[in-house]
Short mmCIF file of C-alpha atoms in Angstrom, two decimals:
data_model
loop_
_atom_site.label_atom_id
_atom_site.label_comp_id
_atom_site.label_asym_id
_atom_site.label_seq_id
_atom_site.Cartn_x
_atom_site.Cartn_y
_atom_site.Cartn_z
CA VAL H 3 0.00 0.00 0.00
CA GLN H 4 1.18 3.52 -0.63
CA LEU H 5 0.08 7.14 -0.68
CA GLN H 6 0.80 9.37 -3.64
CA ALA H 7 0.60 13.12 -3.12
CA SER H 8 0.33 15.73 -5.84
CA GLY H 9 -0.63 19.35 -6.40
CA GLY H 10 2.21 21.35 -4.92
CA GLY H 11 3.84 24.23 -6.69
CA LEU H 12 4.73 27.88 -6.64
CA VAL H 13 2.03 30.43 -5.94
CA GLN H 14 1.92 34.09 -4.97
CA ALA H 15 0.72 35.17 -1.57
CA GLY H 16 -3.06 35.27 -1.49
CA GLY H 17 -3.34 32.53 -4.05
CA SER H 18 -4.73 29.01 -3.82
CA LEU H 19 -3.56 25.46 -4.33
CA ARG H 20 -5.25 22.09 -4.00
CA LEU H 21 -3.31 19.08 -2.84
CA SER H 22 -4.44 15.53 -3.47
CA CYS H 23 -3.28 12.27 -1.96
CA ALA H 24 -4.46 8.94 -3.30
CA ALA H 25 -4.01 5.61 -1.59
CA SER H 26 -3.33 2.57 -3.70
CA GLY H 27 -3.50 -1.13 -2.95
CA SER H 28 -6.30 -3.52 -2.07
CA ILE H 29 -7.65 -1.17 0.56
CA PHE H 30 -10.65 -2.05 2.66
CA VAL H 31 -10.72 0.95 4.97
CA ILE H 32 -8.60 3.93 5.98
CA ASN H 33 -9.08 5.52 9.38
CA THR H 34 -7.87 9.08 9.84
CA MET H 35 -6.09 10.80 6.97
CA GLY H 36 -4.14 13.95 7.40
CA TRP H 37 -1.80 16.50 5.97
CA TYR H 38 1.41 17.51 7.70
CA ARG H 39 4.04 20.00 6.68
CA GLN H 40 7.67 20.62 7.37
CA ALA H 41 9.33 23.94 6.71
CA PRO H 42 13.12 24.26 6.48
CA GLY H 43 14.67 24.04 9.91
CA LYS H 44 11.39 23.22 11.60
CA GLN H 45 9.69 20.10 12.87
CA ARG H 46 6.93 18.41 10.98
CA GLU H 47 3.54 19.66 12.13
CA LEU H 48 -0.06 18.63 11.66
CA VAL H 49 -1.95 20.87 9.28
CA ALA H 50 -5.33 19.14 9.11
CA ALA H 51 -6.87 15.73 9.62
CA ILE H 52 -10.14 14.04 8.76
CA THR H 53 -11.64 10.84 10.12
CA SER H 54 -13.39 8.23 8.01
CA GLY H 55 -16.65 9.71 9.25
CA GLY H 56 -15.73 13.21 8.15
CA ASN H 57 -14.76 14.85 11.44
CA THR H 58 -12.01 17.39 10.91
CA ASN H 59 -9.46 19.30 12.90
CA TYR H 60 -7.06 22.03 11.84
CA ALA H 61 -3.96 23.74 13.08
CA ASP H 62 -4.84 27.19 14.37
CA SER H 63 -2.57 28.76 11.77
CA VAL H 64 -4.68 27.46 8.88
CA LYS H 65 -8.21 27.63 10.27
CA GLY H 66 -10.50 29.52 7.95
CA ARG H 67 -8.06 29.26 5.03
CA PHE H 68 -7.55 25.53 4.47
CA THR H 69 -10.18 22.84 4.01
CA ILE H 70 -9.54 19.11 4.21
CA SER H 71 -11.88 16.64 2.56
CA ARG H 72 -11.84 13.03 1.46
CA ASP H 73 -13.48 10.74 -1.02
CA ASN H 74 -13.69 7.34 0.62
CA ALA H 75 -14.72 5.64 -2.60
CA LYS H 76 -11.50 6.86 -4.21
CA ASN H 77 -9.35 6.49 -1.07
CA THR H 78 -8.24 10.07 -1.64
CA VAL H 79 -7.77 13.03 0.67
CA TYR H 80 -7.62 16.66 -0.47
CA LEU H 81 -6.37 19.88 1.00
CA GLN H 82 -7.77 23.07 -0.45
CA MET H 83 -5.47 25.93 0.52
CA ASN H 84 -6.71 29.48 0.07
CA SER H 85 -5.27 32.85 1.05
CA LEU H 86 -1.81 31.34 1.11
CA LYS H 87 0.92 33.12 3.02
CA PRO H 88 4.71 32.91 2.68
CA GLU H 89 4.79 31.14 6.05
CA ASP H 90 2.79 28.28 4.49
CA THR H 91 5.87 27.41 2.44
CA ALA H 92 6.85 23.85 3.29
CA VAL H 93 6.94 20.29 2.09
CA TYR H 94 3.48 18.83 2.63
CA TYR H 95 3.04 15.16 3.47
CA CYS H 96 -0.11 13.09 3.58
CA ASN H 97 -0.62 10.44 6.19
CA ALA H 98 -2.98 7.61 6.97
CA ASP H 99 -2.91 6.48 10.57
CA ARG H 100 -4.26 3.01 9.79
CA MET H 101 -5.00 1.28 6.51
CA VAL H 102 -6.67 -2.11 6.44
CA VAL H 103 -6.34 -4.13 3.26
CA ARG H 104 -8.52 -6.91 1.97
CA GLY H 105 -7.28 -10.00 3.67
CA GLY H 106 -7.12 -8.26 7.01
CA ASN H 107 -3.60 -6.90 7.26
CA SER H 108 -3.25 -3.45 8.81
CA TYR H 109 -0.64 -0.84 8.03
CA LEU H 110 0.01 1.88 10.57
CA GLU H 111 1.29 5.40 9.98
CA VAL H 112 1.60 5.28 6.23
CA TRP H 113 3.23 8.36 4.72
CA GLY H 114 3.19 9.69 1.21
CA GLN H 115 6.13 11.37 -0.44
CA GLY H 116 6.19 15.09 0.14
CA THR H 117 4.99 17.73 -2.25
CA LEU H 118 6.59 21.16 -2.11
CA VAL H 119 4.45 24.25 -1.69
CA THR H 120 6.22 27.58 -2.16
CA VAL H 121 4.40 30.84 -1.50
CA SER H 122 6.12 33.95 -2.73
CA SER H 123 5.54 37.36 -1.18
#
């Protein structure tokens, strides 16, 4: 099983980007999916997360600007980022805390490759 993130890029301050992260494999269910980010010289931090039932939580720094959503049928999570600021510049990673595949095996803390978001001032 793996997660494949896409959608990063260069955008001016005030602009928008939409990140996507698709899970592949014979997936039966994914629990919580989330987006994390890591800026140069800083620790990785949670940006937003969404449970399989649709409950969400956000970092205070992105509340009101970012929206996380998921399509369970497609095993995909999205992050709509609006009103981007230079301080949002980071490598963004998607995460699934638990993925259960057909056959019953579980995979914990699955990470996608990062996608770089650069916001210019």
